[in-house]
């Protein structure tokens, strides 16, 4: 996934330098399930109602029936233990 890492770094640079975004880049070994979910929890605590959040994900994914999942660096395709269900990412109530 070297291309995905390079793409994520390039997007991070453009968002920060050109558009003034505050970014959090999780690549390689830092892109664990725990780190991703902790980043979401932090943003849920800090962001206000009218704030915007842009999530750029470049990585492996999976489908199980109608559900879509992100596969963080510490996950395995044959075990759902560390998968992140996409619905949890998009559901603001969680």
Tab-separated table of N, CA, C and O in Angstrom:
chain	number	residue	atom	x	y	z
A	1	UNK	N	0.823	-1.190	0.000
A	1	UNK	CA	0.000	0.000	0.000
A	1	UNK	C	0.877	1.268	0.000
A	1	UNK	O	0.468	2.291	0.513
A	2	UNK	N	2.067	1.196	-0.590
A	2	UNK	CA	2.936	2.371	-0.617
A	2	UNK	C	2.284	3.537	-1.351
A	2	UNK	O	2.461	4.694	-0.971
A	3	UNK	N	1.543	3.247	-2.397
A	3	UNK	CA	0.857	4.308	-3.124
A	3	UNK	C	-0.181	4.979	-2.240
A	3	UNK	O	-0.307	6.204	-2.244
A	4	UNK	N	-0.923	4.202	-1.455
A	4	UNK	CA	-1.928	4.770	-0.551
A	4	UNK	C	-1.272	5.674	0.488
A	4	UNK	O	-1.789	6.748	0.801
A	5	UNK	N	-0.134	5.265	1.027
A	5	UNK	CA	0.586	6.081	2.011
A	5	UNK	C	1.072	7.373	1.358
A	5	UNK	O	0.903	8.467	1.920
A	6	UNK	N	1.640	7.277	0.179
A	6	UNK	CA	2.098	8.473	-0.531
A	6	UNK	C	0.935	9.403	-0.857
A	6	UNK	O	1.050	10.626	-0.723
A	7	UNK	N	-0.190	8.823	-1.276
A	7	UNK	CA	-1.384	9.624	-1.557
A	7	UNK	C	-1.871	10.328	-0.299
A	7	UNK	O	-2.208	11.518	-0.336
A	8	UNK	N	-1.913	9.622	0.811
A	8	UNK	CA	-2.377	10.212	2.067
A	8	UNK	C	-1.457	11.351	2.502
A	8	UNK	O	-1.924	12.406	2.950
A	9	UNK	N	-0.165	11.161	2.365
A	9	UNK	CA	0.783	12.227	2.725
A	9	UNK	C	0.610	13.447	1.818
A	9	UNK	O	0.684	14.587	2.272
A	10	UNK	N	0.385	13.207	0.539
A	10	UNK	CA	0.190	14.320	-0.401
A	10	UNK	C	-1.094	15.088	-0.073
A	10	UNK	O	-1.097	16.332	-0.067
A	11	UNK	N	-2.166	14.363	0.204
A	11	UNK	CA	-3.440	15.008	0.573
A	11	UNK	C	-3.264	15.795	1.860
A	11	UNK	O	-3.729	16.933	1.987
A	12	UNK	N	-2.562	15.219	2.838
A	12	UNK	CA	-2.298	15.887	4.107
A	12	UNK	C	-1.579	17.210	3.871
A	12	UNK	O	-1.955	18.254	4.427
A	13	UNK	N	-0.556	17.189	3.045
A	13	UNK	CA	0.218	18.404	2.760
A	13	UNK	C	-0.644	19.465	2.092
A	13	UNK	O	-0.619	20.639	2.489
A	14	UNK	N	-1.411	19.081	1.090
A	14	UNK	CA	-2.273	20.042	0.385
A	14	UNK	C	-3.304	20.641	1.337
A	14	UNK	O	-3.516	21.866	1.351
A	15	UNK	N	-3.941	19.804	2.139
A	15	UNK	CA	-4.975	20.304	3.048
A	15	UNK	C	-4.401	21.287	4.068
A	15	UNK	O	-5.017	22.308	4.371
A	16	UNK	N	-3.222	20.984	4.588
A	16	UNK	CA	-2.609	21.865	5.585
A	16	UNK	C	-2.065	23.145	4.952
A	16	UNK	O	-2.375	24.249	5.413
A	17	UNK	N	-1.247	22.971	3.921
A	17	UNK	CA	-0.518	24.110	3.374
A	17	UNK	C	-1.358	25.016	2.474
A	17	UNK	O	-1.192	26.224	2.479
A	18	UNK	N	-2.240	24.443	1.710
A	18	UNK	CA	-3.029	25.248	0.782
A	18	UNK	C	-4.341	25.729	1.390
A	18	UNK	O	-4.796	26.833	1.105
A	19	UNK	N	-4.954	24.887	2.245
A	19	UNK	CA	-6.291	25.222	2.731
A	19	UNK	C	-6.366	25.456	4.239
A	19	UNK	O	-7.439	25.738	4.765
A	20	UNK	N	-5.260	25.322	4.945
A	20	UNK	CA	-5.241	25.628	6.367
A	20	UNK	C	-5.947	24.628	7.268
A	20	UNK	O	-6.310	24.963	8.391
A	21	UNK	N	-6.126	23.407	6.801
A	21	UNK	CA	-6.762	22.374	7.618
A	21	UNK	C	-5.856	21.965	8.771
A	21	UNK	O	-4.627	21.979	8.656
A	22	UNK	N	-6.455	21.594	9.871
A	22	UNK	CA	-5.758	20.874	10.936
A	22	UNK	C	-5.895	19.405	10.579
A	22	UNK	O	-7.003	18.927	10.355
A	23	UNK	N	-4.797	18.684	10.478
A	23	UNK	CA	-4.869	17.287	10.044
A	23	UNK	C	-4.278	16.349	11.088
A	23	UNK	O	-3.496	16.754	11.938
A	24	UNK	N	-4.686	15.112	10.982
A	24	UNK	CA	-4.098	14.033	11.772
A	24	UNK	C	-3.850	12.893	10.797
A	24	UNK	O	-4.777	12.329	10.238
A	25	UNK	N	-2.596	12.579	10.582
A	25	UNK	CA	-2.207	11.584	9.593
A	25	UNK	C	-1.827	10.288	10.302
A	25	UNK	O	-0.913	10.268	11.115
A	26	UNK	N	-2.548	9.226	10.003
A	26	UNK	CA	-2.254	7.907	10.553
A	26	UNK	C	-1.876	6.988	9.400
A	26	UNK	O	-2.733	6.600	8.603
A	27	UNK	N	-0.607	6.683	9.291
A	27	UNK	CA	-0.141	5.803	8.223
A	27	UNK	C	0.727	4.703	8.808
A	27	UNK	O	1.230	4.802	9.930
A	28	UNK	N	0.910	3.672	8.007
A	28	UNK	CA	1.753	2.535	8.381
A	28	UNK	C	1.335	1.986	9.750
A	28	UNK	O	0.162	1.777	9.978
A	29	UNK	N	2.274	1.782	10.647
A	29	UNK	CA	1.987	1.173	11.946
A	29	UNK	C	1.077	1.988	12.841
A	29	UNK	O	0.494	1.465	13.781
A	30	UNK	N	0.918	3.284	12.550
A	30	UNK	CA	0.037	4.138	13.362
A	30	UNK	C	-1.433	3.967	12.992
A	30	UNK	O	-2.312	4.392	13.746
A	31	UNK	N	-1.721	3.336	11.871
A	31	UNK	CA	-3.101	3.201	11.392
A	31	UNK	C	-3.788	1.973	11.995
A	31	UNK	O	-4.401	1.177	11.291
A	32	UNK	N	-3.690	1.844	13.309
A	32	UNK	CA	-4.324	0.717	14.002
A	32	UNK	C	-5.786	1.030	14.297
A	32	UNK	O	-6.201	2.197	14.279
A	33	UNK	N	-6.534	0.003	14.596
A	33	UNK	CA	-7.940	0.180	14.958
A	33	UNK	C	-8.070	1.131	16.142
A	33	UNK	O	-8.864	2.061	16.132
A	34	UNK	N	-7.265	0.926	17.167
A	34	UNK	CA	-7.326	1.769	18.359
A	34	UNK	C	-7.020	3.218	18.035
A	34	UNK	O	-7.738	4.125	18.472
A	35	UNK	N	-5.970	3.480	17.277
A	35	UNK	CA	-5.610	4.862	16.946
A	35	UNK	C	-6.669	5.540	16.090
A	35	UNK	O	-6.961	6.728	16.273
A	36	UNK	N	-7.243	4.815	15.158
A	36	UNK	CA	-8.298	5.380	14.310
A	36	UNK	C	-9.520	5.722	15.158
A	36	UNK	O	-10.056	6.827	15.079
A	37	UNK	N	-9.958	4.777	15.991
A	37	UNK	CA	-11.137	5.028	16.819
A	37	UNK	C	-10.875	6.119	17.851
A	37	UNK	O	-11.768	6.920	18.153
A	38	UNK	N	-9.668	6.189	18.396
A	38	UNK	CA	-9.336	7.264	19.335
A	38	UNK	C	-9.356	8.630	18.639
A	38	UNK	O	-9.785	9.625	19.233
A	39	UNK	N	-8.911	8.687	17.393
A	39	UNK	CA	-8.964	9.941	16.640
A	39	UNK	C	-10.411	10.381	16.436
A	39	UNK	O	-10.747	11.554	16.619
A	40	UNK	N	-11.282	9.435	16.084
A	40	UNK	CA	-12.701	9.764	15.930
A	40	UNK	C	-13.293	10.261	17.244
A	40	UNK	O	-14.044	11.243	17.276
A	41	UNK	N	-12.977	9.597	18.335
A	41	UNK	CA	-13.497	9.996	19.646
A	41	UNK	C	-13.023	11.407	20.000
A	41	UNK	O	-13.796	12.219	20.523
A	42	UNK	N	-11.772	11.705	19.702
A	42	UNK	CA	-11.235	13.031	19.978
A	42	UNK	C	-11.977	14.087	19.163
A	42	UNK	O	-12.358	15.139	19.685
A	43	UNK	N	-12.198	13.823	17.889
A	43	UNK	CA	-12.922	14.787	17.065
A	43	UNK	C	-14.367	14.941	17.533
A	43	UNK	O	-14.908	16.047	17.525
A	44	UNK	N	-14.992	13.867	17.952
A	44	UNK	CA	-16.371	13.975	18.453
A	44	UNK	C	-16.440	14.867	19.691
A	44	UNK	O	-17.412	15.583	19.893
A	45	UNK	N	-15.414	14.830	20.517
A	45	UNK	CA	-15.377	15.678	21.716
A	45	UNK	C	-15.109	17.140	21.369
A	45	UNK	O	-15.654	18.036	22.000
A	46	UNK	N	-14.258	17.387	20.383
A	46	UNK	CA	-13.786	18.740	20.105
A	46	UNK	C	-14.600	19.513	19.070
A	46	UNK	O	-14.686	20.728	19.152
A	47	UNK	N	-15.161	18.812	18.107
A	47	UNK	CA	-15.848	19.521	17.034
A	47	UNK	C	-17.194	20.064	17.501
A	47	UNK	O	-17.907	19.414	18.259
A	48	UNK	N	-17.506	21.244	17.020
A	48	UNK	CA	-18.776	21.880	17.337
A	48	UNK	C	-19.792	21.580	16.237
A	48	UNK	O	-19.435	21.102	15.151
A	49	UNK	N	-21.033	21.888	16.486
A	49	UNK	CA	-22.128	21.538	15.582
A	49	UNK	C	-21.910	22.027	14.155
A	49	UNK	O	-22.221	21.314	13.194
A	50	UNK	N	-21.374	23.210	13.972
A	50	UNK	CA	-21.199	23.763	12.625
A	50	UNK	C	-19.812	23.526	12.044
A	50	UNK	O	-19.497	24.051	10.973
A	51	UNK	N	-18.960	22.766	12.727
A	51	UNK	CA	-17.643	22.426	12.200
A	51	UNK	C	-17.776	21.362	11.117
A	51	UNK	O	-18.777	20.647	11.050
A	52	UNK	N	-16.769	21.272	10.288
A	52	UNK	CA	-16.718	20.253	9.240
A	52	UNK	C	-15.562	19.304	9.514
A	52	UNK	O	-14.543	19.706	10.074
A	53	UNK	N	-15.728	18.075	9.096
A	53	UNK	CA	-14.692	17.055	9.237
A	53	UNK	C	-14.546	16.346	7.905
A	53	UNK	O	-15.523	15.871	7.333
A	54	UNK	N	-13.324	16.286	7.418
A	54	UNK	CA	-13.010	15.553	6.195
A	54	UNK	C	-12.184	14.343	6.583
A	54	UNK	O	-11.157	14.478	7.250
A	55	UNK	N	-12.628	13.175	6.195
A	55	UNK	CA	-11.892	11.939	6.454
A	55	UNK	C	-11.425	11.395	5.111
A	55	UNK	O	-12.221	11.182	4.201
A	56	UNK	N	-10.128	11.189	4.996
A	56	UNK	CA	-9.557	10.591	3.796
A	56	UNK	C	-9.007	9.233	4.207
A	56	UNK	O	-8.119	9.143	5.046
A	57	UNK	N	-9.562	8.178	3.639
A	57	UNK	CA	-9.114	6.822	3.959
A	57	UNK	C	-8.608	6.172	2.690
A	57	UNK	O	-9.319	6.101	1.690
A	58	UNK	N	-7.385	5.705	2.733
A	58	UNK	CA	-6.811	4.959	1.616
A	58	UNK	C	-6.254	3.672	2.201
A	58	UNK	O	-5.235	3.680	2.875
A	59	UNK	N	-6.964	2.605	2.023
A	59	UNK	CA	-6.523	1.346	2.600
A	59	UNK	C	-7.429	0.214	2.174
A	59	UNK	O	-8.304	0.376	1.325
A	60	UNK	N	-7.217	-0.924	2.794
A	60	UNK	CA	-8.012	-2.102	2.470
A	60	UNK	C	-9.376	-2.027	3.126
A	60	UNK	O	-9.556	-1.383	4.154
A	61	UNK	N	-10.316	-2.686	2.518
A	61	UNK	CA	-11.670	-2.764	3.028
A	61	UNK	C	-12.256	-4.129	2.736
A	61	UNK	O	-11.646	-4.949	2.049
A	62	UNK	N	-13.437	-4.367	3.278
A	62	UNK	CA	-14.119	-5.641	3.073
A	62	UNK	C	-15.622	-5.426	3.151
A	62	UNK	O	-16.094	-4.446	3.735
A	63	UNK	N	-16.347	-6.343	2.558
A	63	UNK	CA	-17.803	-6.371	2.663
A	63	UNK	C	-18.211	-7.679	3.312
A	63	UNK	O	-17.625	-8.723	3.046
A	64	UNK	N	-19.204	-7.613	4.159
A	64	UNK	CA	-19.798	-8.804	4.763
A	64	UNK	C	-21.301	-8.607	4.678
A	64	UNK	O	-21.877	-7.841	5.453
A	65	UNK	N	-21.912	-9.235	3.699
A	65	UNK	CA	-23.327	-8.985	3.448
A	65	UNK	C	-23.501	-7.562	2.943
A	65	UNK	O	-22.838	-7.146	2.002
A	66	UNK	N	-24.353	-6.785	3.614
A	66	UNK	CA	-24.573	-5.392	3.237
A	66	UNK	C	-23.655	-4.421	3.967
A	66	UNK	O	-23.737	-3.220	3.750
A	67	UNK	N	-22.829	-4.914	4.864
A	67	UNK	CA	-21.964	-4.056	5.667
A	67	UNK	C	-20.589	-3.899	5.028
A	67	UNK	O	-20.014	-4.851	4.508
A	68	UNK	N	-20.066	-2.671	5.106
A	68	UNK	CA	-18.724	-2.379	4.612
A	68	UNK	C	-17.812	-2.126	5.809
A	68	UNK	O	-18.242	-1.589	6.831
A	69	UNK	N	-16.557	-2.502	5.675
A	69	UNK	CA	-15.601	-2.372	6.768
A	69	UNK	C	-14.294	-1.792	6.276
A	69	UNK	O	-13.876	-2.046	5.154
A	70	UNK	N	-13.644	-1.033	7.158
A	70	UNK	CA	-12.253	-0.640	6.958
A	70	UNK	C	-11.398	-1.721	7.602
A	70	UNK	O	-11.756	-2.264	8.654
A	71	UNK	N	-10.261	-2.032	6.991
A	71	UNK	CA	-9.329	-3.004	7.562
A	71	UNK	C	-8.044	-2.277	7.965
A	71	UNK	O	-7.159	-2.056	7.139
A	72	UNK	N	-7.945	-1.873	9.229
A	72	UNK	CA	-6.742	-1.186	9.694
A	72	UNK	C	-5.512	-2.072	9.586
A	72	UNK	O	-5.600	-3.276	9.337
A	73	UNK	N	-4.357	-1.492	9.826
A	73	UNK	CA	-3.091	-2.193	9.682
A	73	UNK	C	-2.991	-3.411	10.611
A	73	UNK	O	-2.323	-4.385	10.277
A	74	UNK	N	-3.686	-3.384	11.735
A	74	UNK	CA	-3.616	-4.495	12.696
A	74	UNK	C	-4.786	-5.471	12.552
A	74	UNK	O	-5.097	-6.218	13.470
A	75	UNK	N	-5.417	-5.481	11.387
A	75	UNK	CA	-6.516	-6.417	11.155
A	75	UNK	C	-6.077	-7.527	10.195
A	75	UNK	O	-5.037	-7.427	9.548
A	76	UNK	N	-6.905	-8.543	10.141
A	76	UNK	CA	-6.661	-9.678	9.251
A	76	UNK	C	-7.928	-9.939	8.445
A	76	UNK	O	-9.037	-9.895	8.996
A	77	UNK	N	-7.791	-10.216	7.156
A	77	UNK	CA	-8.971	-10.428	6.312
A	77	UNK	C	-9.871	-11.570	6.771
A	77	UNK	O	-11.070	-11.537	6.528
A	78	UNK	N	-9.319	-12.552	7.469
A	78	UNK	CA	-10.129	-13.710	7.873
A	78	UNK	C	-10.607	-13.624	9.321
A	78	UNK	O	-11.145	-14.586	9.861
A	79	UNK	N	-10.436	-12.463	9.985
A	79	UNK	CA	-10.904	-12.259	11.348
A	79	UNK	C	-11.464	-10.856	11.478
A	79	UNK	O	-10.759	-9.872	11.224
A	80	UNK	N	-12.703	-10.737	11.898
A	80	UNK	CA	-13.353	-9.426	12.000
A	80	UNK	C	-13.007	-8.687	13.294
A	80	UNK	O	-13.493	-7.583	13.516
A	81	UNK	N	-12.151	-9.238	14.128
A	81	UNK	CA	-11.879	-8.677	15.458
A	81	UNK	C	-11.459	-7.207	15.418
A	81	UNK	O	-11.889	-6.429	16.262
A	82	UNK	N	-10.643	-6.795	14.471
A	82	UNK	CA	-10.167	-5.412	14.425
A	82	UNK	C	-10.722	-4.617	13.249
A	82	UNK	O	-10.234	-3.528	12.955
A	83	UNK	N	-11.718	-5.138	12.584
A	83	UNK	CA	-12.333	-4.400	11.495
A	83	UNK	C	-13.115	-3.211	12.066
A	83	UNK	O	-13.600	-3.252	13.193
A	84	UNK	N	-13.257	-2.164	11.278
A	84	UNK	CA	-14.058	-1.002	11.663
A	84	UNK	C	-15.234	-0.930	10.703
A	84	UNK	O	-15.045	-0.752	9.494
A	85	UNK	N	-16.437	-1.058	11.225
A	85	UNK	CA	-17.615	-1.003	10.370
A	85	UNK	C	-17.813	0.432	9.884
A	85	UNK	O	-17.752	1.384	10.664
A	86	UNK	N	-17.985	0.610	8.597
A	86	UNK	CA	-18.091	1.945	8.001
A	86	UNK	C	-19.257	2.732	8.597
A	86	UNK	O	-19.169	3.950	8.758
A	87	UNK	N	-20.313	2.071	8.951
A	87	UNK	CA	-21.480	2.732	9.536
A	87	UNK	C	-21.107	3.465	10.830
A	87	UNK	O	-21.629	4.537	11.110
A	88	UNK	N	-20.183	2.920	11.606
A	88	UNK	CA	-19.740	3.590	12.831
A	88	UNK	C	-18.973	4.870	12.524
A	88	UNK	O	-18.964	5.804	13.325
A	89	UNK	N	-18.335	4.937	11.373
A	89	UNK	CA	-17.591	6.125	10.978
A	89	UNK	C	-18.562	7.226	10.567
A	89	UNK	O	-18.375	8.399	10.896
A	90	UNK	N	-19.631	6.874	9.878
A	90	UNK	CA	-20.545	7.873	9.331
A	90	UNK	C	-21.713	8.210	10.248
A	90	UNK	O	-22.377	9.216	10.031
A	91	UNK	N	-21.967	7.422	11.264
A	91	UNK	CA	-23.098	7.659	12.159
A	91	UNK	C	-22.674	8.634	13.260
A	91	UNK	O	-21.941	8.273	14.173
A	92	UNK	N	-23.131	9.855	13.181
A	92	UNK	CA	-22.720	10.905	14.121
A	92	UNK	C	-23.195	10.655	15.543
A	92	UNK	O	-22.716	11.280	16.474
A	93	UNK	N	-24.133	9.758	15.738
A	93	UNK	CA	-24.653	9.516	17.092
A	93	UNK	C	-23.717	8.653	17.921
A	93	UNK	O	-23.893	8.508	19.100
A	94	UNK	N	-22.739	8.024	17.330
A	94	UNK	CA	-21.862	7.094	18.054
A	94	UNK	C	-20.722	7.813	18.699
A	94	UNK	O	-20.268	8.811	18.311
